[in-house]
Amino acid sequence: MAGSITAARHLRAGLSLAARASPRAQKLRLGRVPKRLSSTVSTASLEIPLDVFTPRHIGPRDDETTQMLKTVGYDSLEAFVRDTTPAGIRIAENSLTDAVIKPLTEAELDERIREIAKKNKVLRSFIGMGYWNAVVPKVILRNITENPAWYTSYTPYQPEISQGRLESLLNFQTMVTDLTALDVANASLLDEATAAGEAMIMCLAALPASNKKRTFLVDSGVFPQTIDVLRTRALGFGVNVVVADAQAAISDPAIADDLIGVLVQYPRQDGAIIDYSDLTEKVHALNAQVICATDLLALTLIKAPGEWGADIALGSSARFGVPAGYGGPHAAFFAVKDKLKRKMPGRLVGVSKDTMGHPAFRLALQTREQHIKREKATSNICTSQVLLANMAAMYAVYHGPKGLKAIAERVQQLTQALATALSAKGYTVTNSTYFDTLTVEVASAADVMAKALEKGINIRKVDDTHVGVTLDESARLHDITALASAFDGASIPQSITGGESIPASFLRTSPYLTHPTFNAYHSETALLRYIYYLQAKDLSLVHAMIPLGSCTMKLNPTSTMAPLTWPELGSLHPFVPEDQAKGYHEMIKELEEDLCTITGFKACSLQPNSGASGEYAGLMVIREYLLSINQGHRNICLIPVSAHGTNPASAIMAGMKVVSVKVLANGNLDLVDLREKAEKYKENLAAFMITYPSTYGVFEDTVTEACKIIHEAGAQVYLDGANLNAQVGITNPATCGGDVCHLNLHKTFAIPHGGGGPGVGPICVAEHLAPFLPGHSQVKTGGSKAMSAVSAAPWGSASILSISWAYIKMLGGSGLKTATSMALLNANYIAKRLEPYYYVKFKNGAGRVAHEVLIELAEFDKKGGLKVTDFAKRLQDYGFHPPTCSWPISTCMLIEPTESEDLQEIDKFCDAMIQIRKEADDIISGKQPKDNNLLKNAPHPISVISLSEEEWNRPYSRATAAYPLPYLKTRKFWPSVTRIDDAYGDLNLMCTCPSVEEMEAKF
């Protein structure tokens, strides 16, 4: 290891240990420092940087690494890695070095990204098409967007330590249901276009199993990027997407007789506000669904979709305080009528109660989701956009109903003023109704756009003789004055009079956002305190290690996060001219090249905006390739039973049939079963999906042989990159035998999880698959034979790509490899410390695990009635987020520490698990009752610890419940509720902010 650690690391190690030592120890250390600095210093040494990133990212210091290696039985990191990884898959030592990817110090990184950012031109963009210039309130920007307590938390599967963001997400759902006037909303989807794709398949799923209908009608006023994604989604389900004037096309018997649903844009892309109530009646008469893609700000002024009969409403919430970010990330919203709630994709937050009867929030109706339904799922949604949804929710809380309406009225008035000016100059505004968008007939669209550009304004080309303009909250009078002058010197009038731009019959009269939450926090002081009140309820990486297996909750470095909110990265519309985004293109190209270097593949697409989206994109690329070689009949996908639930769901979405493959008792893939099934289905075999290292936490020796079996059958290998953090610099997916893999940039490459999103799931592919990488209807990207888009924006969640780009650049080749090696060591150290107390389920022949360790808890259920959940909830009392529970095996915990955690934190976790084992033994031996004990009653929030003596009916002390180990007396994170009753929440479903009356009635 010595060769890969710099002098700066040793300096850092000394400082770090000194800072954590006792005062006396610090004095002793300082006492060894000479009284005088050396009088002779080489000036050349002054060039050696002190802000090298690798030692700042990796948790263990050199002496800690030595100690951990000794514990697991090794003298060197290299020897340990050799025993942990199969020889047959290791890449050459010089494959990933600092010569291949040169590391930058933090200061150098800052200089470099500033240079890149300057190449982006930040102009005023009134292009529209579902993207706006958001005004992000500084109190939200500083205290949520830039706050690691919000962006480093995980999806709230452990609700007792997630009540803050769950409440905020409930606010988001309430905001959406109020504005759309529908019954139930989820906690966000990836973007508007993919939300429309989910809705289209919902229409299909809502029909009886015997249904043969397959036509989905899309109104011609829908955004083109949405249509592009719909065409992609339709392929896997055999849906026929018809784009036409929906109001006319519904009368066509060929469409009507085969209809599953209709999608309309409200307001339309051209800005028109159309009354769809008659269309809705006709569609319902055909037993089909009406989907409305809409705009939340517009809905403060115009009649809600639910009021004119829409079954589903969706759109982007980015207008509520989320930057454009060159396309994302943005939180899509999705609301449905009550009858469709069990078909709805995505996370759903509901109100339940804890064991003390107090109201508490948790994820509801999880049986709808891919990790339960697997190959029976029609959606593979896993990651959503929680951080962005929370920003949008706080925006609504901050402004309230009156503030939102005032913003909407200002936008509409500015649009009306511009329309008046253009009409007075002789231009025809083709849409007589509008909220924020005008379509203008001109002699030459190119000439008008050029004149607008001279004034620093981008507008949209509709065709050669029409342009489009979409205004937003950021627009000011001087903006539209400058824009009007581009139309032959048109000028804004001194006053405007109310017109019929919104028909009187379509003005909104119903109330919205009436809950006290949206009417109580309108000063910055009040909102700031509300944000921190919620934040205090959630455990994140600012508090402790989050050892979730298969989730890679590593450090999200501040240096990589800081540029995210710069205007040069945050303010670009995704459809600006290419010369205005040169910085982005340079960064994207470098990131694609680095990811190809790391994976060993030829080409990369950054468009998929989640890991599940990457899975789907990779399988669709395989589908396109097979079609190109006249093998389109191949539709069987082999998937191990240990695979993540998104794998079979993604295969179904890609139009494939799933056949499961067995695993052996030692956790390895059953090659006999694989070979038999590859032979059985060889004429129709399309793909094999495999996660490596396996979800059981081991490197399988036979991965290359498995891939060879598949290739000999004429199929492609999809390697799921969820566990790539165990591969970087040691092996790669191409060497293992893959043809395509997806990567989770929110795992391996340090994009934060955001409490459940955003994520990025790029795919890397071999040369023969490169031509089929996804393209886009509005911006040239993808391969030479590009398939249609999988996301709304050309590069998906483009703004957060800067995080992974910066992470790779600062670590460099050697740092990336060291990070992987340390992730492996940390996991094996945990396995070694825990194995006297817990059964480590799977190891390789040398007794090693990979980057995560699977422990078996079945014996505790048999002996003491203790479930995995009991261990998880008790671990919360020790200040830790539990590991992944009951997956990939229902009786197990999957533990992944990552390379970012130091020995002190890892030992605290191990100490906590060992102490819990002792508590479990007391239950098994009868020292504690099986139905009233530390584990069954966990967690123990302050509301329990503060019970009176008369109420305290537990056979253990308050101190034992709250402070089972000494460190907790000085550093304690408190769960905010007791264990939550999931069944009650699903049986009494409530997915909006409960009223005072509802709280009294139910709780």
mmCIF file with all atom_site columns, C-alpha atoms in Angstrom, residues 39 85 89 93 140 153 155 184 188 288 404 437 465 467 703 736 748 788 814 819 864 950:
data_model
loop_
_atom_site.group_PDB
_atom_site.id
_atom_site.type_symbol
_atom_site.label_atom_id
_atom_site.label_alt_id
_atom_site.label_comp_id
_atom_site.label_asym_id
_atom_site.label_entity_id
_atom_site.label_seq_id
_atom_site.pdbx_PDB_ins_code
_atom_site.Cartn_x
_atom_site.Cartn_y
_atom_site.Cartn_z
_atom_site.occupancy
_atom_site.B_iso_or_equiv
_atom_site.pdbx_formal_charge
_atom_site.auth_seq_id
_atom_site.auth_comp_id
_atom_site.auth_asym_id
_atom_site.auth_atom_id
_atom_site.pdbx_PDB_model_num
ATOM 1  C CA . SER A 1 39  ? 16.341  25.888  8.681   1.00 0.00 ? 39  SER A CA 1
ATOM 2  C CA . THR A 1 85  ? -10.758 -11.330 -6.103  1.00 0.00 ? 85  THR A CA 1
ATOM 3  C CA . ILE A 1 89  ? -10.787 -11.461 -13.839 1.00 0.00 ? 89  ILE A CA 1
ATOM 4  C CA . GLU A 1 93  ? -1.717  -3.308  -12.764 1.00 0.00 ? 93  GLU A CA 1
ATOM 5  C CA . ILE A 1 140 ? -34.111 26.530  0.457   1.00 0.00 ? 140 ILE A CA 1
ATOM 6  C CA . SER A 1 153 ? -29.789 10.471  3.646   1.00 0.00 ? 153 SER A CA 1
ATOM 7  C CA . THR A 1 155 ? -34.638 6.263   0.865   1.00 0.00 ? 155 THR A CA 1
ATOM 8  C CA . VAL A 1 184 ? -53.624 10.224  -4.493  1.00 0.00 ? 184 VAL A CA 1
ATOM 9  C CA . SER A 1 188 ? -42.094 11.811  -7.279  1.00 0.00 ? 188 SER A CA 1
ATOM 10 C CA . ALA A 1 288 ? -60.005 4.020   -21.461 1.00 0.00 ? 288 ALA A CA 1
ATOM 11 C CA . LEU A 1 404 ? -48.084 30.929  -5.706  1.00 0.00 ? 404 LEU A CA 1
ATOM 12 C CA . THR A 1 437 ? -46.615 30.532  -23.714 1.00 0.00 ? 437 THR A CA 1
ATOM 13 C CA . THR A 1 465 ? -42.457 30.694  -39.880 1.00 0.00 ? 465 THR A CA 1
ATOM 14 C CA . VAL A 1 467 ? -41.517 30.843  -32.947 1.00 0.00 ? 467 VAL A CA 1
ATOM 15 C CA . VAL A 1 703 ? -18.352 -15.360 -13.863 1.00 0.00 ? 703 VAL A CA 1
ATOM 16 C CA . CYS A 1 736 ? -15.719 -10.293 -16.632 1.00 0.00 ? 736 CYS A CA 1
ATOM 17 C CA . THR A 1 748 ? -19.781 4.205   -6.922  1.00 0.00 ? 748 THR A CA 1
ATOM 18 C CA . SER A 1 788 ? -35.305 6.640   -29.263 1.00 0.00 ? 788 SER A CA 1
ATOM 19 C CA . SER A 1 814 ? -4.574  5.137   -8.390  1.00 0.00 ? 814 SER A CA 1
ATOM 20 C CA . ALA A 1 819 ? -10.823 3.362   -2.807  1.00 0.00 ? 819 ALA A CA 1
ATOM 21 C CA . GLY A 1 864 ? -36.079 -16.433 20.501  1.00 0.00 ? 864 GLY A CA 1
ATOM 22 C CA . GLU A 1 950 ? -46.246 4.172   36.472  1.00 0.00 ? 950 GLU A CA 1
#
